[in-house]
PDB file of C-alpha atoms in Angstrom:
ATOM      1  CA  MET A   1     140.793 158.129  74.350  1.00 53.00           C
ATOM      2  CA  LYS A   2     139.100 157.884  71.289  1.00 56.00           C
ATOM      3  CA  LYS A   3     137.705 154.607  72.099  1.00 55.00           C
ATOM      4  CA  VAL A   4     136.594 155.574  75.291  1.00 46.00           C
ATOM      5  CA  SER A   5     134.737 158.828  73.889  1.00 50.00           C
ATOM      6  CA  CYS A   6     132.965 156.455  71.423  1.00 46.00           C
ATOM      7  CA  PHE A   7     132.298 153.634  74.092  1.00 48.00           C
ATOM      8  CA  LEU A   8     129.870 156.101  76.398  1.00 42.00           C
ATOM      9  CA  MET A   9     128.683 157.629  73.260  1.00 48.00           C
ATOM     10  CA  MET A  10     127.400 154.029  71.693  1.00 46.00           C
ATOM     11  CA  ILE A  11     125.967 153.747  75.795  1.00 50.00           C
ATOM     12  CA  ALA A  12     124.395 157.190  75.710  1.00 45.00           C
ATOM     13  CA  PHE A  13     122.664 156.376  72.559  1.00 44.00           C
ATOM     14  CA  PHE A  14     121.258 152.923  73.478  1.00 44.00           C
ATOM     15  CA  SER A  15     120.175 154.276  77.052  1.00 44.00           C
ATOM     16  CA  LEU A  16     117.669 157.272  75.470  1.00 38.00           C
ATOM     17  CA  ILE A  17     116.342 154.297  72.667  1.00 39.00           C
ATOM     18  CA  VAL A  18     115.707 152.532  75.472  1.00 37.00           C
ATOM     19  CA  ALA A  19     114.506 154.776  77.864  1.00 39.00           C
ATOM     20  CA  SER A  20     112.174 156.229  74.432  1.00 40.00           C
ATOM     21  CA  CYS A  21     110.793 152.658  74.519  1.00 39.00           C
ATOM     22  CA  SER A  22     109.788 152.261  77.760  1.00 35.00           C
ATOM     23  CA  SER A  23     108.064 154.902  77.990  1.00 35.00           C
ATOM     24  CA  SER A  24     105.581 154.446  74.851  1.00 35.00           C
ATOM     25  CA  LYS A  25     104.586 151.353  76.648  1.00 42.00           C
ATOM     26  CA  ASN A  26     100.846 151.554  77.677  1.00 44.00           C
ATOM     27  CA  THR A  27     101.348 150.125  81.723  1.00 44.00           C
ATOM     28  CA  SER A  28      99.353 151.044  84.526  1.00 51.00           C
ATOM     29  CA  GLY A  29      97.807 153.727  84.543  1.00 62.00           C
ATOM     30  CA  ASN A  30      98.792 155.907  81.362  1.00 84.00           C
ATOM     31  CA  THR A  31      96.395 156.761  78.703  1.00 90.00           C
ATOM     32  CA  TYR A  32      96.068 154.740  75.908  1.00 94.00           C
ATOM     33  CA  LYS A  33      93.397 157.175  73.491  1.00 96.00           C
ATOM     34  CA  LYS A  34      92.534 160.624  74.622  1.00 97.00           C
ATOM     35  CA  ASN A  35      89.040 162.164  73.017  1.00 96.00           C
ATOM     36  CA  VAL A  36      87.473 159.491  71.228  1.00 97.00           C
ATOM     37  CA  GLU A  37      83.947 158.007  70.704  1.00 97.00           C
ATOM     38  CA  ALA A  38      82.503 154.938  72.851  1.00 98.00           C
ATOM     39  CA  SER A  39      79.002 153.782  71.706  1.00 97.00           C
ATOM     40  CA  TYR A  40      77.190 150.908  73.976  1.00 96.00           C
ATOM     41  CA  TYR A  41      75.526 147.624  73.141  1.00 94.00           C
ATOM     42  CA  ALA A  42      71.949 147.038  71.917  1.00 92.00           C
ATOM     43  CA  ASP A  43      70.266 144.331  74.106  1.00 94.00           C
ATOM     44  CA  LYS A  44      69.317 142.645  71.451  1.00 95.00           C
ATOM     45  CA  PHE A  45      72.917 140.970  71.888  1.00 96.00           C
ATOM     46  CA  ASN A  46      72.138 139.954  75.461  1.00 96.00           C
ATOM     47  CA  GLY A  47      73.103 136.053  75.721  1.00 96.00           C
ATOM     48  CA  ASN A  48      74.954 135.935  72.336  1.00 97.00           C
ATOM     49  CA  LYS A  49      78.290 134.622  72.446  1.00 97.00           C
ATOM     50  CA  THR A  50      81.176 137.012  72.324  1.00 98.00           C
ATOM     51  CA  ALA A  51      85.020 136.549  70.253  1.00 98.00           C
ATOM     52  CA  SER A  52      86.344 135.726  73.470  1.00 98.00           C
ATOM     53  CA  GLY A  53      83.946 132.919  74.137  1.00 97.00           C
ATOM     54  CA  GLU A  54      82.196 134.602  76.959  1.00 97.00           C
ATOM     55  CA  LYS A  55      78.047 134.881  77.121  1.00 97.00           C
ATOM     56  CA  PHE A  56      77.243 138.521  76.214  1.00 97.00           C
ATOM     57  CA  SER A  57      75.291 140.917  78.920  1.00 97.00           C
ATOM     58  CA  ASN A  58      74.516 144.192  79.174  1.00 97.00           C
ATOM     59  CA  SER A  59      74.655 144.106  83.292  1.00 97.00           C
ATOM     60  CA  ASP A  60      78.405 143.200  83.199  1.00 98.00           C
ATOM     61  CA  LEU A  61      80.991 145.674  83.221  1.00 98.00           C
ATOM     62  CA  THR A  62      82.369 144.745  79.288  1.00 98.00           C
ATOM     63  CA  THR A  63      84.109 146.308  76.101  1.00 98.00           C
ATOM     64  CA  ALA A  64      84.770 145.515  72.468  1.00 98.00           C
ATOM     65  CA  HIS A  65      87.573 146.500  71.339  1.00 98.00           C
ATOM     66  CA  ARG A  66      89.178 145.779  67.686  1.00 97.00           C
ATOM     67  CA  THR A  67      92.729 145.148  68.755  1.00 97.00           C
ATOM     68  CA  LEU A  68      92.992 144.938  73.064  1.00 97.00           C
ATOM     69  CA  ALA A  69      93.819 141.026  74.210  1.00 97.00           C
ATOM     70  CA  PHE A  70      90.924 139.522  75.538  1.00 98.00           C
ATOM     71  CA  GLY A  71      90.975 140.259  80.002  1.00 97.00           C
ATOM     72  CA  THR A  72      92.827 143.776  79.332  1.00 97.00           C
ATOM     73  CA  LYS A  73      91.132 146.188  81.930  1.00 98.00           C
ATOM     74  CA  LEU A  74      90.424 149.531  81.014  1.00 98.00           C
ATOM     75  CA  LYS A  75      89.541 153.031  82.826  1.00 98.00           C
ATOM     76  CA  VAL A  76      86.914 154.316  80.279  1.00 98.00           C
ATOM     77  CA  THR A  77      86.232 158.174  81.535  1.00 98.00           C
ATOM     78  CA  ASN A  78      83.743 160.267  79.836  1.00 98.00           C
ATOM     79  CA  VAL A  79      85.573 163.494  78.647  1.00 98.00           C
ATOM     80  CA  ALA A  80      82.433 165.656  79.471  1.00 97.00           C
ATOM     81  CA  ASN A  81      82.137 165.183  82.831  1.00 97.00           C
ATOM     82  CA  ASN A  82      84.832 163.019  84.436  1.00 98.00           C
ATOM     83  CA  LYS A  83      83.510 159.819  85.594  1.00 98.00           C
ATOM     84  CA  SER A  84      84.893 157.018  85.095  1.00 98.00           C
ATOM     85  CA  VAL A  85      84.151 153.175  85.275  1.00 98.00           C
ATOM     86  CA  ILE A  86      86.741 149.998  85.383  1.00 98.00           C
ATOM     87  CA  VAL A  87      85.622 147.200  82.332  1.00 98.00           C
ATOM     88  CA  LYS A  88      87.261 144.346  80.649  1.00 98.00           C
ATOM     89  CA  VAL A  89      87.576 143.405  76.747  1.00 98.00           C
ATOM     90  CA  ASN A  90      85.612 140.659  75.985  1.00 98.00           C
ATOM     91  CA  ASP A  91      84.942 141.397  72.101  1.00 98.00           C
ATOM     92  CA  ARG A  92      85.726 142.676  69.134  1.00 98.00           C
ATOM     93  CA  GLY A  93      84.230 145.509  67.773  1.00 97.00           C
ATOM     94  CA  PRO A  94      82.762 147.969  67.637  1.00 96.00           C
ATOM     95  CA  HIS A  95      82.149 147.529  63.622  1.00 92.00           C
ATOM     96  CA  THR A  96      81.229 151.064  63.095  1.00 93.00           C
ATOM     97  CA  LYS A  97      83.846 153.395  61.973  1.00 92.00           C
ATOM     98  CA  ASN A  98      85.564 156.288  64.051  1.00 94.00           C
ATOM     99  CA  ARG A  99      84.371 154.226  67.582  1.00 97.00           C
ATOM    100  CA  GLU A 100      87.178 152.779  69.716  1.00 98.00           C
ATOM    101  CA  LEU A 101      84.671 150.512  72.292  1.00 98.00           C
ATOM    102  CA  ASP A 102      81.735 149.158  72.191  1.00 98.00           C
ATOM    103  CA  LEU A 103      80.845 149.269  76.356  1.00 98.00           C
ATOM    104  CA  SER A 104      77.990 147.333  77.424  1.00 98.00           C
ATOM    105  CA  LYS A 105      74.958 149.478  78.867  1.00 97.00           C
ATOM    106  CA  ARG A 106      75.442 149.278  82.090  1.00 98.00           C
ATOM    107  CA  ALA A 107      78.859 150.934  81.841  1.00 98.00           C
ATOM    108  CA  PHE A 108      77.859 153.571  79.396  1.00 98.00           C
ATOM    109  CA  MET A 109      74.958 154.438  81.524  1.00 97.00           C
ATOM    110  CA  GLU A 110      77.385 154.405  84.922  1.00 98.00           C
ATOM    111  CA  ILE A 111      79.616 157.167  83.125  1.00 98.00           C
ATOM    112  CA  THR A 112      77.154 159.092  81.127  1.00 97.00           C
ATOM    113  CA  ASP A 113      74.759 162.372  82.006  1.00 95.00           C
ATOM    114  CA  ASN A 114      72.676 162.003  78.837  1.00 91.00           C
ATOM    115  CA  LYS A 115      70.791 158.565  79.162  1.00 89.00           C
ATOM    116  CA  ASN A 116      69.133 158.926  74.976  1.00 88.00           C
ATOM    117  CA  HIS A 117      72.410 159.280  73.266  1.00 91.00           C
ATOM    118  CA  GLY A 118      73.877 156.314  72.230  1.00 93.00           C
ATOM    119  CA  THR A 119      78.059 157.733  72.485  1.00 96.00           C
ATOM    120  CA  LEU A 120      80.273 159.873  74.357  1.00 96.00           C
ATOM    121  CA  LYS A 121      83.651 160.438  73.973  1.00 98.00           C
ATOM    122  CA  VAL A 122      86.123 158.991  76.239  1.00 98.00           C
ATOM    123  CA  ASN A 123      89.448 159.068  77.375  1.00 98.00           C
ATOM    124  CA  ILE A 124      90.559 155.472  77.649  1.00 98.00           C
ATOM    125  CA  GLU A 125      93.733 153.995  80.239  1.00 98.00           C
ATOM    126  CA  ILE A 126      94.764 150.422  80.130  1.00 97.00           C
ATOM    127  CA  VAL A 127      94.860 149.519  84.160  1.00 96.00           C
ATOM    128  CA  LYS A 128      96.041 145.604  83.538  1.00 76.00           C
TER     129      LYS A 128
END
């Protein structure tokens, strides 16, 4: 009886560990980061090669992130107006402290209300 009880406790313990690990993963539709700062690339970077090897264009829906894998699709939502855009990670950055993303100008302009301001507070979800 004691062995069965111990065995059941071990199963319950491992089930709890597996459940907590799987819930911490960022799968489709899960929030990756909330209320973080995003900026956009200056036009002078058009045509430059990104860290992924792609040619950068401010007219594409792309973003730079420090650690997420190239090709990762993100849903970026402006906290102030709830507008969102889907972008692909194709570069490393931003290189400014406290910023989470450097969006292409097109992506930034699609979700901002103030075209004269260079940063936004956003929520980020990993969609692919």
